[in-house]
Every structure is written in C-alpha cells, then in structure tokens.
Coordinates of C-alpha atoms in Angstrom, one line a residue:
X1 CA 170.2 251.2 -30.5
X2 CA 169.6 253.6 -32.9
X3 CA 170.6 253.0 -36.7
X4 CA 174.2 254.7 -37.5
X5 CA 173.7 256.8 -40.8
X6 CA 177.5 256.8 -41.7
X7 CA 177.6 252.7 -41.4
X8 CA 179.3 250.7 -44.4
X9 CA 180.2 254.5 -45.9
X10 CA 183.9 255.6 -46.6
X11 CA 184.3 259.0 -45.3
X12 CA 187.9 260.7 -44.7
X13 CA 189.9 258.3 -45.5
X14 CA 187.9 255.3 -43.2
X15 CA 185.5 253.2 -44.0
X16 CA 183.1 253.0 -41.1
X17 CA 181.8 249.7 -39.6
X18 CA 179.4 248.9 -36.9
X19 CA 181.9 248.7 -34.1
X20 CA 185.5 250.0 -35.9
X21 CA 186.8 251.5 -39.2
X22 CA 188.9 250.5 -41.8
X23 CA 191.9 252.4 -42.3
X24 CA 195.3 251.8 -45.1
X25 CA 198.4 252.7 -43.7
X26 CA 200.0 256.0 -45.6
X27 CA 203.0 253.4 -46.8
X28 CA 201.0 251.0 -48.2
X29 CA 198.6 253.6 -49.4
X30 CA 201.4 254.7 -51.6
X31 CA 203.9 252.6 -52.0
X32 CA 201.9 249.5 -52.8
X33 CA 198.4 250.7 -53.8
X34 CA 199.6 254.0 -55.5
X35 CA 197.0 256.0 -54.1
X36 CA 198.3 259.9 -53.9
X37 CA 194.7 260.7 -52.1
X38 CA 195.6 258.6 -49.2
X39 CA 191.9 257.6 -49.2
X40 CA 191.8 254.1 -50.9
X41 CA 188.5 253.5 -50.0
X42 CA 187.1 256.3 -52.9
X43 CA 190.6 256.3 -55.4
X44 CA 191.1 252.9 -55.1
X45 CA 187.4 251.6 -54.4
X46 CA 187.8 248.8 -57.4
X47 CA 191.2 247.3 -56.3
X48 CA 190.5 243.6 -55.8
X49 CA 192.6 244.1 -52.3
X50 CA 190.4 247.3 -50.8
X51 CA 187.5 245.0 -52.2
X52 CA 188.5 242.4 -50.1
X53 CA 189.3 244.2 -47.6
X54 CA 185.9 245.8 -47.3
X55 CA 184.2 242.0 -47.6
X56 CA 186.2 240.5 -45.2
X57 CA 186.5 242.9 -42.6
X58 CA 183.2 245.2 -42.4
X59 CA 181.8 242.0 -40.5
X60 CA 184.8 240.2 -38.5
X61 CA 187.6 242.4 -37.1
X62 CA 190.3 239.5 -38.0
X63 CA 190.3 235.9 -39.6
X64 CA 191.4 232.4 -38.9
X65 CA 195.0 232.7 -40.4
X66 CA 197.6 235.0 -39.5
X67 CA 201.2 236.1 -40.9
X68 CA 203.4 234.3 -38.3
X69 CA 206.1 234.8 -37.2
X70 CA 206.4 238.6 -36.3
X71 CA 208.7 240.1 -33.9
X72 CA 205.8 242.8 -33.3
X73 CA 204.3 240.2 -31.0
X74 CA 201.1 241.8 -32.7
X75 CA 197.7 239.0 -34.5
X76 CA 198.5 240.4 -38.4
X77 CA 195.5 238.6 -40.0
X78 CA 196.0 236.9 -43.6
X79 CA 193.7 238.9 -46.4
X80 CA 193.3 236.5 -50.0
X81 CA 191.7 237.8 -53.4
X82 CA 191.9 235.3 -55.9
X83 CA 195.1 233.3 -56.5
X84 CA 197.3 236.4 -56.3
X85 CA 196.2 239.5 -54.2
X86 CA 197.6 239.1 -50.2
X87 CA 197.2 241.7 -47.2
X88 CA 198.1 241.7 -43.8
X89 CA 195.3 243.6 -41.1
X90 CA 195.8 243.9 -37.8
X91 CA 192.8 244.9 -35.5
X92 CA 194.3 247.7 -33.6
X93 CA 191.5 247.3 -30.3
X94 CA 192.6 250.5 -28.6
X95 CA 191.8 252.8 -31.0
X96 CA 189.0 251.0 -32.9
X97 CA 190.5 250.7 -36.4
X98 CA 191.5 247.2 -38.3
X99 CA 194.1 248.6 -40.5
X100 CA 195.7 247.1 -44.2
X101 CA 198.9 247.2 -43.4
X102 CA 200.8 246.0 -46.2
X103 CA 199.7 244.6 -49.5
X104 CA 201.5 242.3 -52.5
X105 CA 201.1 240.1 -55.2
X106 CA 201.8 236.4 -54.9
X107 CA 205.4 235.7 -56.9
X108 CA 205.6 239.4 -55.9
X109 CA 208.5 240.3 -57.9
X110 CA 209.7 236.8 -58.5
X111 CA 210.2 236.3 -54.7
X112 CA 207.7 233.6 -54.3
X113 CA 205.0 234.2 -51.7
X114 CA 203.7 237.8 -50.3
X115 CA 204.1 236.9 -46.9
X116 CA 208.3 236.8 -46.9
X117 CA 207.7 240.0 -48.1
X118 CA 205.1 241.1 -45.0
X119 CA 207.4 239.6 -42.6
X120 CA 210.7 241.4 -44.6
X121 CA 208.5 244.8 -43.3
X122 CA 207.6 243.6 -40.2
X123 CA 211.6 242.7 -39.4
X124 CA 212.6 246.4 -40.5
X125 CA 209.8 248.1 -38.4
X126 CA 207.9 249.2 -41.4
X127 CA 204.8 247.2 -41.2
X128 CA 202.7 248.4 -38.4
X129 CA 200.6 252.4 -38.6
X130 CA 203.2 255.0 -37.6
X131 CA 202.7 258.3 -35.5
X132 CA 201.8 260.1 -38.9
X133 CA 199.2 257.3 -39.6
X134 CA 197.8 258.1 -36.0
X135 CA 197.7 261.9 -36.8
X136 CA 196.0 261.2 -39.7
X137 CA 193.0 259.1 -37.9
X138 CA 192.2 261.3 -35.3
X139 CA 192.5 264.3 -37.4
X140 CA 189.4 262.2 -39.0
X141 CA 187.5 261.2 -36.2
X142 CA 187.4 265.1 -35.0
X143 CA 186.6 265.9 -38.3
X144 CA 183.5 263.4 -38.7
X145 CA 182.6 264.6 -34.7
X146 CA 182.4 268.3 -35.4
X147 CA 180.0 267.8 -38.5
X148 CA 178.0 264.6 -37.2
X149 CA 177.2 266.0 -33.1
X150 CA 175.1 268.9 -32.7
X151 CA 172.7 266.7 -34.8
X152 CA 173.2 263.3 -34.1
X153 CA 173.4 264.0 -30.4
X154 CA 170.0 266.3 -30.8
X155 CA 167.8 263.5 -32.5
X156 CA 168.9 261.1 -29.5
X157 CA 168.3 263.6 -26.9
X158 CA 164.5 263.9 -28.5
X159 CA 164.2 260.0 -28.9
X160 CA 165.3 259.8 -24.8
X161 CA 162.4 262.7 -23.7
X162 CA 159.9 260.4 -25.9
X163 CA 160.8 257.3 -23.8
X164 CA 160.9 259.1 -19.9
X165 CA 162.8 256.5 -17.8
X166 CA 164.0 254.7 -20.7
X167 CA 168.2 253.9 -22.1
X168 CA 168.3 255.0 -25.2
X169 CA 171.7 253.9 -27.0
X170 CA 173.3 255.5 -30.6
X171 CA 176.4 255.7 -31.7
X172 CA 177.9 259.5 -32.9
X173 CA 179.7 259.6 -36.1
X174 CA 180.2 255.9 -36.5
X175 CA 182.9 257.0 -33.2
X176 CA 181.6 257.3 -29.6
X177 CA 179.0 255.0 -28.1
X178 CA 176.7 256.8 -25.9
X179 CA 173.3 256.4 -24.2
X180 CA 171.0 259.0 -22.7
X181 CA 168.2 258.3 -20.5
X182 CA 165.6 261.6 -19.3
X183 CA 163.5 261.9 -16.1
X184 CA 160.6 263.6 -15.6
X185 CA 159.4 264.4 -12.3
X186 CA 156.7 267.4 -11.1
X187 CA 158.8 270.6 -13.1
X188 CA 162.0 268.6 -13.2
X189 CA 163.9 267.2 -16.1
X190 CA 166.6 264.8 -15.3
X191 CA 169.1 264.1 -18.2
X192 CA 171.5 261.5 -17.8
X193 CA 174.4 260.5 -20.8
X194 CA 177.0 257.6 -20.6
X195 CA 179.7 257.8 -22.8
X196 CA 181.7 254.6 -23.6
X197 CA 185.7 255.5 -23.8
X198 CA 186.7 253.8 -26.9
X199 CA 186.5 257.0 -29.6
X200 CA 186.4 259.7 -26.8
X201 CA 189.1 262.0 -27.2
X202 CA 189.4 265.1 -24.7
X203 CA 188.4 267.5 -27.9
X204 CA 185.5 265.5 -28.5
X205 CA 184.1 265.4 -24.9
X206 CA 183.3 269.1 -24.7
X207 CA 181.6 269.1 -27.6
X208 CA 179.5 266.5 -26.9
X209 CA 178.5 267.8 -23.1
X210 CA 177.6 271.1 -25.2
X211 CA 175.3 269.2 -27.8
X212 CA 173.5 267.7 -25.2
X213 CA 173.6 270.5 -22.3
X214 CA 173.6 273.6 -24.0
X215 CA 172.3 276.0 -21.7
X216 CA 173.8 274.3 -18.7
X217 CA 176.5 276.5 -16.6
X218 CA 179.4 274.3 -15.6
X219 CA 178.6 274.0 -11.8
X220 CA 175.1 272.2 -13.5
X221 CA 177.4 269.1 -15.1
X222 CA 177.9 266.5 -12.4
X223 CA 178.8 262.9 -12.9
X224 CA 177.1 259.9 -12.5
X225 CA 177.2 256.7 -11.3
X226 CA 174.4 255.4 -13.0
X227 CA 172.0 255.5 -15.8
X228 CA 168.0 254.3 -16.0
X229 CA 168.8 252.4 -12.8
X230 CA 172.3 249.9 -13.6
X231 CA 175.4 250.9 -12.6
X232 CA 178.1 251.9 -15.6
X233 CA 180.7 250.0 -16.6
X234 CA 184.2 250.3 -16.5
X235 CA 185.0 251.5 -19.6
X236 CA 182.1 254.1 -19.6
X237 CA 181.8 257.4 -17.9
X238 CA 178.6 259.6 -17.1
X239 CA 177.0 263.1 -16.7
X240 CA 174.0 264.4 -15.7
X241 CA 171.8 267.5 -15.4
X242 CA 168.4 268.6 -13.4
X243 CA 166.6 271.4 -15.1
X244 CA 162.7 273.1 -13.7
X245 CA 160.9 272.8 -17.0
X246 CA 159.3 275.7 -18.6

C-alpha cells in the first residue's frame, strides 16, 4: 500500500483518516459549535469536543458506549472530554464518514446530563446528517478527486510498470481504494485497475479511467475479472487495457 499524503489532514470541511473521514453535521456545526465556516476541523481546531473527536476517532470508527435508546435504530457512539464536553458519532459505513452529530455540555442548560438532550434530537428527527449534509460531502470528495487524480493515479501507474506482474494498492484522495497491476509481454503492455466501491461516485469513475488510460479509445476499456492472478471481490470492480509498446 502506498502511503496516503492527505492522511490525519483536515481538508474541505473533513478530516481524512486511513479508512473514513470525519465530518460535523451543518446543525451542530452551528448551532452548537458556532462555526459559520462549516469546517470545524480549521475554525474550531482547539475546541476540546473537535479535539476529541479527532483522538478518538482518527483510529476506531466507534467506541464501547453508545447513546441508547434511539428510535433511529442507528449505533450513536458516546464522545467524553473532561467532566463536561459530550458528543454523539455515528459511523455512517455506506458512505465512509463517522460524523459528530450533536454536541453539549454536561448540566447543559441546567437540564442535567447531555444525552436527554441527544436523545430530545434524536426523537424530533434532528440528530442524524440531512440531505444538505450529504450535498455538502460529496461536493468534497469530488472536489478533493479532481485536484488529487491525474497525479495520485500517475505516480501508482509508474510504481505498477516498476513491479511487472505485481498488485500495487493506494488510495486516491484519502477516497477510492484502487490497485493496478501492469504486464509486459513481447511489445505488449497489459494494464489492469480494480477499484473498490466505497468512495466511487459515477463522476469520479471517468476521471479516474482517464488518469490511468489516457490515450485509450473507448472500445480499448474492457472489464475484468481479475487482477495479478486472484479473482475481485464483491465490492470491487475492474478494467483493463492492452497497448504495443513503442
């Protein structure tokens, strides 16, 4: 595996992890951390809640404690600071993100305990990302892919033709896990990429098939069933191209 350059780095409003990002939902961004940037992770950086939040999760998607009972039906994760600070995260799998959902003080507003206060959320359908929150990540994630994958894609492509016959893995703007493998046989040049699902978005795909396949014409671009010899699996999908070298 290649080393990730944008690991443990905050960067449109995430702050990008090994296998997920950290996200604040726009409500709690404002209404409880009073952030107008809606990027917590820069204009809030030395709140003791984004602290911990950054500590706790960068590492481990979730914890040992959660805020229970929900009707989301959805693991919201306990986050402590101290004797007062209190969030709620919830690893959203599907899209790769653990986000903060809500934050409060303990005795927040002389009501006792945060968590009546999580669960008061939770009961009006205000605790869990909304649709704007959605736009908001994967206006980020096409942002971060446009900059990082004519590069990133390029420097895995040459580390591949430096190890003929051999997987190499990377991941492309802390998003889309992907592996190339190239082939060399007589004047032909096999090039072979797996792409893992989780962070591909159908505006990302073309972009990365370009970056790696430039001068290939569509009816070059067939898929795969394999890569370097073992089969894909199920959440991963695969191209390939043979090219007469120069």
């Amino acid at each position: 595996m290649r080393p990730n350059p944008l690991l443990h780095q905050a960067i449109d409003g995430s702050y990008l992890c090994a296998d997920y990002e950290l996200r604040v939902t726009r409500r709690c961004c404002t209404e409880e951390l009073g952030c107008e940037q809606l990027d917590p992770f820069t204009h809030r950086a030395s709140h003791e809640i984004i602290r911990a939040f950054i500590n706790r999760r960068k590492d481990s998607p979730d914890n040992t404690r959660q805020v229970t009972p929900l009707s989301t039906g959805r693991p919201v994760y306990r986050l402590a600071y101290g004797d007062r600070h209190r969030g709620a995260t919830w690893h959203d799998e599907a899209h790769g993100v653990v986000w903060l959902l809500a934050y409060a003080q303990h005795e927040f507003k002389g009501e006792g305990d945060a968590f009546p206060y999580f669960k008061d959320l939770d009961s009006n359908h205000h605790l869990l990302p909304t649709a704007q929150d959605y736009e908001d990540l994967f206006h980020a994630q096409a942002s971060r892919l446009a900059h990082a994958v004519p590069a990133e894609c390029t420097e895995l492509l040459s580390s591949a033709r430096a190890t003929p016959g051999s997987e190499v893995n990377g991941v492309i703007a802390s998003q889309v896990h992907l592996s190339c493998c190239v082939e060399v046989s007589d004047s032909l040049e096999e090039t072979t990429i797996a792409i893992k699902y989780q962070g591909l978005t159908p505006e990302s795909l073309p972009i990365i098939l370009a970056s790696f396949f430039p001068d290939a014409a569509s009816d070059d671009l067939e898929h795969a069933d394999n890569i370097a010899g073992r089969e894909l699996s199920l959440d991963e999908i695969a191209y390939r191209v043979i090219i007469e070298k120069d």
